[in-house]
């Protein structure tokens, strides 16, 4: 992971206000346009991260994040995950991983209960697993050629460090099941 220079949000990014709440939002289509112009040749994905709320257009209230499947860019906001740190981290990991999956070219999954299922609200996000299904894992593997057992092990270790025992146990079990 490399951290790029921040984008100047005063230039070329429309700002909106949620009429009901008066909160400032950033137009994520404009952000994606800015990011798309900055994708290095050697990058897999460029993901914008913001604390500001996002909206893609006037007919939308908000989005948690958005990505362009063919352009290797996405944007993600921490704005709507609540005040409880562990729950907020769990939600953020799901959404940023989901948007990163889109930026890798993976569409919404309709085969299994999967991180790449579509979500129309926080309840659906909360019900989504933190892992991808076998079909979506295969798509990631095809593009990246990683060691799935090592990936599961590292994710399990990270989740253990973050005191997320249930999620950690799932990943650690998968790591031991597929290790030669």
PDB file of N, CA and C in Angstrom, residues 12-13 49 57 67-68 78 84-86 93-94 103 122 125 127 132 134 138 145-146 161 173 177:
ATOM      1  N   UNK A  12     -12.696  20.990  -8.630  1.00  0.00           N
ATOM      2  CA  UNK A  12     -13.344  19.954  -9.429  1.00  0.00           C
ATOM      3  C   UNK A  12     -14.135  18.906  -8.663  1.00  0.00           C
ATOM      4  N   UNK A  13     -14.536  19.182  -7.434  1.00  0.00           N
ATOM      5  CA  UNK A  13     -15.384  18.256  -6.691  1.00  0.00           C
ATOM      6  C   UNK A  13     -16.602  19.030  -6.196  1.00  0.00           C
ATOM      7  N   UNK A  49     -10.082   7.704   0.329  1.00  0.00           N
ATOM      8  CA  UNK A  49     -10.665   7.524   1.659  1.00  0.00           C
ATOM      9  C   UNK A  49     -10.952   8.901   2.229  1.00  0.00           C
ATOM     10  N   UNK A  57     -25.143  11.653  -6.956  1.00  0.00           N
ATOM     11  CA  UNK A  57     -25.939  12.545  -7.787  1.00  0.00           C
ATOM     12  C   UNK A  57     -27.160  13.038  -7.033  1.00  0.00           C
ATOM     13  N   UNK A  67     -17.144   2.505  -6.704  1.00  0.00           N
ATOM     14  CA  UNK A  67     -15.954   2.164  -7.481  1.00  0.00           C
ATOM     15  C   UNK A  67     -16.331   2.034  -8.947  1.00  0.00           C
ATOM     16  N   UNK A  68     -15.320   2.141  -9.780  1.00  0.00           N
ATOM     17  CA  UNK A  68     -15.481   1.926 -11.218  1.00  0.00           C
ATOM     18  C   UNK A  68     -14.806   0.612 -11.579  1.00  0.00           C
ATOM     19  N   UNK A  78     -15.789   7.076   5.752  1.00  0.00           N
ATOM     20  CA  UNK A  78     -15.970   6.632   7.135  1.00  0.00           C
ATOM     21  C   UNK A  78     -17.175   7.312   7.804  1.00  0.00           C
ATOM     22  N   UNK A  84     -19.292   3.373  17.999  1.00  0.00           N
ATOM     23  CA  UNK A  84     -18.698   2.215  18.667  1.00  0.00           C
ATOM     24  C   UNK A  84     -17.532   1.729  17.816  1.00  0.00           C
ATOM     25  N   UNK A  85     -16.290   1.838  18.313  1.00  0.00           N
ATOM     26  CA  UNK A  85     -15.102   1.588  17.475  1.00  0.00           C
ATOM     27  C   UNK A  85     -15.054   0.222  16.804  1.00  0.00           C
ATOM     28  N   UNK A  86     -15.356  -0.841  17.533  1.00  0.00           N
ATOM     29  CA  UNK A  86     -15.259  -2.186  16.960  1.00  0.00           C
ATOM     30  C   UNK A  86     -16.288  -2.373  15.835  1.00  0.00           C
ATOM     31  N   UNK A  93     -14.269  -2.114   7.237  1.00  0.00           N
ATOM     32  CA  UNK A  93     -13.527  -3.168   6.541  1.00  0.00           C
ATOM     33  C   UNK A  93     -14.386  -3.801   5.452  1.00  0.00           C
ATOM     34  N   UNK A  94     -15.663  -4.022   5.743  1.00  0.00           N
ATOM     35  CA  UNK A  94     -16.547  -4.622   4.751  1.00  0.00           C
ATOM     36  C   UNK A  94     -16.715  -3.716   3.543  1.00  0.00           C
ATOM     37  N   UNK A 103     -13.209  -2.353  -7.753  1.00  0.00           N
ATOM     38  CA  UNK A 103     -12.097  -1.724  -8.475  1.00  0.00           C
ATOM     39  C   UNK A 103     -11.200  -2.776  -9.130  1.00  0.00           C
ATOM     40  N   UNK A 122     -27.331  -0.003   6.037  1.00  0.00           N
ATOM     41  CA  UNK A 122     -26.449  -0.486   7.098  1.00  0.00           C
ATOM     42  C   UNK A 122     -26.849  -1.874   7.590  1.00  0.00           C
ATOM     43  N   UNK A 125     -25.349  -4.292   5.245  1.00  0.00           N
ATOM     44  CA  UNK A 125     -23.893  -4.290   5.443  1.00  0.00           C
ATOM     45  C   UNK A 125     -23.535  -5.081   6.695  1.00  0.00           C
ATOM     46  N   UNK A 127     -25.141  -7.519   8.033  1.00  0.00           N
ATOM     47  CA  UNK A 127     -25.386  -8.956   7.825  1.00  0.00           C
ATOM     48  C   UNK A 127     -24.376  -9.590   6.876  1.00  0.00           C
ATOM     49  N   UNK A 132     -15.055 -13.135   1.107  1.00  0.00           N
ATOM     50  CA  UNK A 132     -15.655 -13.378  -0.204  1.00  0.00           C
ATOM     51  C   UNK A 132     -15.962 -14.868  -0.338  1.00  0.00           C
ATOM     52  N   UNK A 134     -16.288 -18.554  -2.531  1.00  0.00           N
ATOM     53  CA  UNK A 134     -15.286 -19.242  -3.366  1.00  0.00           C
ATOM     54  C   UNK A 134     -15.206 -18.687  -4.792  1.00  0.00           C
ATOM     55  N   UNK A 138     -11.836 -16.873  -6.206  1.00  0.00           N
ATOM     56  CA  UNK A 138     -11.169 -17.344  -7.420  1.00  0.00           C
ATOM     57  C   UNK A 138     -10.886 -16.181  -8.371  1.00  0.00           C
ATOM     58  N   UNK A 145      -2.759 -13.866  -8.078  1.00  0.00           N
ATOM     59  CA  UNK A 145      -1.902 -15.035  -7.865  1.00  0.00           C
ATOM     60  C   UNK A 145      -1.294 -15.054  -6.457  1.00  0.00           C
ATOM     61  N   UNK A 146      -2.115 -14.938  -5.437  1.00  0.00           N
ATOM     62  CA  UNK A 146      -1.652 -14.949  -4.050  1.00  0.00           C
ATOM     63  C   UNK A 146      -1.820 -16.340  -3.448  1.00  0.00           C
ATOM     64  N   UNK A 161      -5.714  -9.261  16.526  1.00  0.00           N
ATOM     65  CA  UNK A 161      -5.151  -8.034  17.100  1.00  0.00           C
ATOM     66  C   UNK A 161      -6.223  -6.985  17.362  1.00  0.00           C
ATOM     67  N   UNK A 173      -9.656 -20.772  10.634  1.00  0.00           N
ATOM     68  CA  UNK A 173     -10.131 -22.115  10.281  1.00  0.00           C
ATOM     69  C   UNK A 173      -9.915 -22.392   8.800  1.00  0.00           C
ATOM     70  N   UNK A 177      -7.606 -25.276   6.929  1.00  0.00           N
ATOM     71  CA  UNK A 177      -8.281 -26.242   6.047  1.00  0.00           C
ATOM     72  C   UNK A 177      -7.613 -26.358   4.675  1.00  0.00           C
TER      73      UNK A 177
END
